Tab-separated table of C-alpha atoms in Angstrom:
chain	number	residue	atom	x	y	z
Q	1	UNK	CA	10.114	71.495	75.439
Q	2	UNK	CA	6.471	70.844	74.874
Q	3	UNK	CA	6.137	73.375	71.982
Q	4	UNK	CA	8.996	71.308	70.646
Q	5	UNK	CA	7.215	67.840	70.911
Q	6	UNK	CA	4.307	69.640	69.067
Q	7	UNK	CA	6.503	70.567	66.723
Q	8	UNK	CA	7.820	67.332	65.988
Q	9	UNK	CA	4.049	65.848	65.952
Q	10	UNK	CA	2.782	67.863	63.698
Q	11	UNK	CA	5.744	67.449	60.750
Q	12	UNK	CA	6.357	65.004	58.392
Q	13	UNK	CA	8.420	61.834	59.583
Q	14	UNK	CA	12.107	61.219	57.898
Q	15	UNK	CA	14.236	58.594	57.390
Q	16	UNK	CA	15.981	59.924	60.708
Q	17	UNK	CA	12.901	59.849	62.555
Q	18	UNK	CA	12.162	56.332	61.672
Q	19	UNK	CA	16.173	54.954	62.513
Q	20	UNK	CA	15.901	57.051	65.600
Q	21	UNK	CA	12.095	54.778	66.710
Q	22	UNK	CA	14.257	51.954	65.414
Q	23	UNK	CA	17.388	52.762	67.784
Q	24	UNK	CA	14.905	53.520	70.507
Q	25	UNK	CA	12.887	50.202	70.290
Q	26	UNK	CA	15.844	47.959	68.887
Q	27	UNK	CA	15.312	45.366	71.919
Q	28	UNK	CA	11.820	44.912	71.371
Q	29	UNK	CA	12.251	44.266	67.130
Q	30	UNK	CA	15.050	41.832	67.826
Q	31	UNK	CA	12.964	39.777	70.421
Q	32	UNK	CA	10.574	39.522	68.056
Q	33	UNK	CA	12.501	38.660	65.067
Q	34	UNK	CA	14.255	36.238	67.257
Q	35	UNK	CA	10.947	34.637	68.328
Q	36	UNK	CA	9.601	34.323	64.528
Q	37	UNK	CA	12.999	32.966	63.326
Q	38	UNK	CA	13.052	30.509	66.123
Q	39	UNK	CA	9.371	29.294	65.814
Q	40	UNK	CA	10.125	29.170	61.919
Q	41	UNK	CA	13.131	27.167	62.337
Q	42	UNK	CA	11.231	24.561	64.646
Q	43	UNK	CA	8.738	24.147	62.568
Q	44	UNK	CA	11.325	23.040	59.465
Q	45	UNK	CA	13.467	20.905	61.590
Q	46	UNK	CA	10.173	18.703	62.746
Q	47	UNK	CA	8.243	18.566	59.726
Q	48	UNK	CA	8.191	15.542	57.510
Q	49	UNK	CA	8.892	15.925	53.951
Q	50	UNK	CA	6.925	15.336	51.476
Q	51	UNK	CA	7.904	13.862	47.938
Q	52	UNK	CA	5.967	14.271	44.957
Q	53	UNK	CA	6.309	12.156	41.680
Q	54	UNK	CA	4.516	12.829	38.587
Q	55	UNK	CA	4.145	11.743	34.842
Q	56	UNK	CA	3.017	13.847	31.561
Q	57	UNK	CA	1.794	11.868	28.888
Q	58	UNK	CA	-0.364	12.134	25.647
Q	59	UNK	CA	-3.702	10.607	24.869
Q	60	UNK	CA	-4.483	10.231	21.697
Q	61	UNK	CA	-7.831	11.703	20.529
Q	62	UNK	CA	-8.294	10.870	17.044
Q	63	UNK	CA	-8.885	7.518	17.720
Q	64	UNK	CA	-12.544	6.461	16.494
Q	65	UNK	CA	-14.876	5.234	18.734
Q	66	UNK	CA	-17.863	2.886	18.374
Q	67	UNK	CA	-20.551	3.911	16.235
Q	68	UNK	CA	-18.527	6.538	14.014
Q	69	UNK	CA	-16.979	5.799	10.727
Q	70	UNK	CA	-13.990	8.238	9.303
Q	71	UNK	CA	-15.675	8.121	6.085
Q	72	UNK	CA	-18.472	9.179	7.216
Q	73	UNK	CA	-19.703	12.329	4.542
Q	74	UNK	CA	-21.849	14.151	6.873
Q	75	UNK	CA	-19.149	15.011	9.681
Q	76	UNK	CA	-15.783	13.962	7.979
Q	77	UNK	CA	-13.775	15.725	10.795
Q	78	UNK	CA	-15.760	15.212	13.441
Q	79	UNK	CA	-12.978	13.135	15.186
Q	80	UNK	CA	-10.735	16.383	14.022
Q	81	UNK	CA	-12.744	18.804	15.863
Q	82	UNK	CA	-14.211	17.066	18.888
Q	83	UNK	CA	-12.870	16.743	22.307
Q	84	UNK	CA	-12.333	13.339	22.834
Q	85	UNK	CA	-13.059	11.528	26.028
Q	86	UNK	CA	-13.705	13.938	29.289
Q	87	UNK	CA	-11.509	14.398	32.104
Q	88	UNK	CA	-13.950	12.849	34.454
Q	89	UNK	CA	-13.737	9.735	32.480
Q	90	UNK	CA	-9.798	9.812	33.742
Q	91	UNK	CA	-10.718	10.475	37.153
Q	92	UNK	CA	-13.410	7.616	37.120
Q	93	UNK	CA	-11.117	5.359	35.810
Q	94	UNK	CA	-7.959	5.773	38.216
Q	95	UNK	CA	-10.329	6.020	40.959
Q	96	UNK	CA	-11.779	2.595	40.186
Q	97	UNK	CA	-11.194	-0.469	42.394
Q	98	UNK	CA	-9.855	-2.780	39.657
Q	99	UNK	CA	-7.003	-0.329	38.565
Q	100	UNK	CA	-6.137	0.383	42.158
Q	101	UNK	CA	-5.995	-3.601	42.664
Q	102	UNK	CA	-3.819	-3.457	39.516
Q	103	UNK	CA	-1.465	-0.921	41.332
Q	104	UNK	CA	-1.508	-2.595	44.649
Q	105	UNK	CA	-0.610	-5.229	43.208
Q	106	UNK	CA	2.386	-4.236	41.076
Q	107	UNK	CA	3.735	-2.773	44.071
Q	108	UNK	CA	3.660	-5.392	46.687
Q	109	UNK	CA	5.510	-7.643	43.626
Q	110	UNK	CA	8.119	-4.819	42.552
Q	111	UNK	CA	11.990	-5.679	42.950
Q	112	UNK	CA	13.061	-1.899	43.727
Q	113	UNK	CA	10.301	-1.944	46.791
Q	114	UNK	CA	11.382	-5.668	48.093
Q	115	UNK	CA	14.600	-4.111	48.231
Q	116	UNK	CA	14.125	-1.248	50.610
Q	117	UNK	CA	12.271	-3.552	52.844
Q	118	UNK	CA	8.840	-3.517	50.547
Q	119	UNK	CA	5.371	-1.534	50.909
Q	120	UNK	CA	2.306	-2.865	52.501
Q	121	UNK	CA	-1.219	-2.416	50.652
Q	122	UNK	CA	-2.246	0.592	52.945
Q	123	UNK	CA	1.270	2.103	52.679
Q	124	UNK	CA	0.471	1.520	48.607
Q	125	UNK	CA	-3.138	2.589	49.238
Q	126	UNK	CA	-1.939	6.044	51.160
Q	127	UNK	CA	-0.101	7.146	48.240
Q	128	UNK	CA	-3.088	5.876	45.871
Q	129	UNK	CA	-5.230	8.633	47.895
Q	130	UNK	CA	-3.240	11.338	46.532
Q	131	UNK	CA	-3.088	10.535	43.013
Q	132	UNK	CA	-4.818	13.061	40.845
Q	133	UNK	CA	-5.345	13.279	37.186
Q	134	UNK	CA	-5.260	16.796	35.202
Q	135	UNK	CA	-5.246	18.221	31.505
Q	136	UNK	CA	-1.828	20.632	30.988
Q	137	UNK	CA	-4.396	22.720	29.457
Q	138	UNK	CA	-7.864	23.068	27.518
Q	139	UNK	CA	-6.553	22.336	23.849
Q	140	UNK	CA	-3.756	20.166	24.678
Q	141	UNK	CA	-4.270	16.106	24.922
Q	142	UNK	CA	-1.241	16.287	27.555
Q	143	UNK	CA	-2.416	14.832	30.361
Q	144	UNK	CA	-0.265	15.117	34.195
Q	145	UNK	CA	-0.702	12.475	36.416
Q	146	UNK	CA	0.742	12.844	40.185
Q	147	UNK	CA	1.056	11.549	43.636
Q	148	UNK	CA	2.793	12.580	47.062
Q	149	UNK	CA	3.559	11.401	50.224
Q	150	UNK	CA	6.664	10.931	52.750
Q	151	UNK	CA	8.948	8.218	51.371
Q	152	UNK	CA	10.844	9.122	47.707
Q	153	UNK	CA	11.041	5.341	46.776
Q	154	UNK	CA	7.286	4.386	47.289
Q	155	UNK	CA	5.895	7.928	45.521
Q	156	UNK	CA	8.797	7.622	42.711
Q	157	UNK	CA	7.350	3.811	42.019
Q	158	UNK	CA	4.044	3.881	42.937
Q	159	UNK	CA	3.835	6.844	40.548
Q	160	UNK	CA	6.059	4.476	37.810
Q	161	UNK	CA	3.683	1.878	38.074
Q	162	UNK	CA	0.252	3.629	38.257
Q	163	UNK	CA	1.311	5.021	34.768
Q	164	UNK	CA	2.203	1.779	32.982
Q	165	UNK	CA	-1.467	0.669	34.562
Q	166	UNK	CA	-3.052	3.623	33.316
Q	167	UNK	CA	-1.331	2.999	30.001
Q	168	UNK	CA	-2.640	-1.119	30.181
Q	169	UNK	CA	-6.221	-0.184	31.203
């Protein structure tokens, strides 16, 4: 029998050898896949969710700015060809304290919020932490605005109203 076992060592392993481990050590792989699928399923049943809202919209870039004229001869498409305003001017701007006070305040006075029982400033103020400002991509003036956080009214409106800001400022 031992020549047998070396025989079996030294050879390739089949499917048959691998359902016959299996068959062999089936008590052991369901305890653990019970044990994963029960941990898993905890986890799901006691997390929170979390809601996300979020907004595309265009800037418009060919507006001119101070200091350049359109009929200007030297650089006649400048306007064309240059980038516009940075994204960090975006991210300075909904980061600033008079558009969040803008927001805040939009929200305490909203009708949809007063309904479901209304939002307090640091409920409003939670949600403001998450909002984030990105380009869709390099050579597109889409911009994506978004925010998250546990209850679907507050991100849906918060995220409403922090555009129409953002659109104001």
């Amino acid at each position: 029998m031992n020549s047998k076992m070396q025989a079996i060592e030294h050879r390739e392993w089949g499917f048959e050898d691998y359902l016959e481990l299996a068959l062999r050590k089936k008590w052991i792989i369901l305890a653990v896949f019970a044990a994963v699928f029960t941990v898993s399923l905890i986890y799901s049943l006691s997390r929170r969710d979390v809601y996300s809202a979020s907004t595309t919209f265009s800037i418009d870039e060919q507006t001119e700015f101070s200091g350049v004229n359109s009929n200007n001869r030297v650089m006649p498409y400048y306007w064309r060809m240059g980038p516009g305003k940075p994204l960090e001017y975006y991210n300075a701007l909904i980061y600033s304290q008079p558009f969040r006070d803008m927001v805040v305040k939009a929200a305490l006075a909203d009708s949809q919020l007063l309904r479901n029982g209304g939002v307090s400033t640091d409920q409003v103020l939670e949600v403001l932490a998450t909002l984030s400002i990105s380009k869709e991509d390099e050579m597109s003036s889409l911009m994506h605005m978004g925010v998250r956080a546990f209850d679907p009214m507050i991100v849906y409106r918060v995220a409403s109203l922090a555009a129409l800001s953002f659109k104001e400022r």
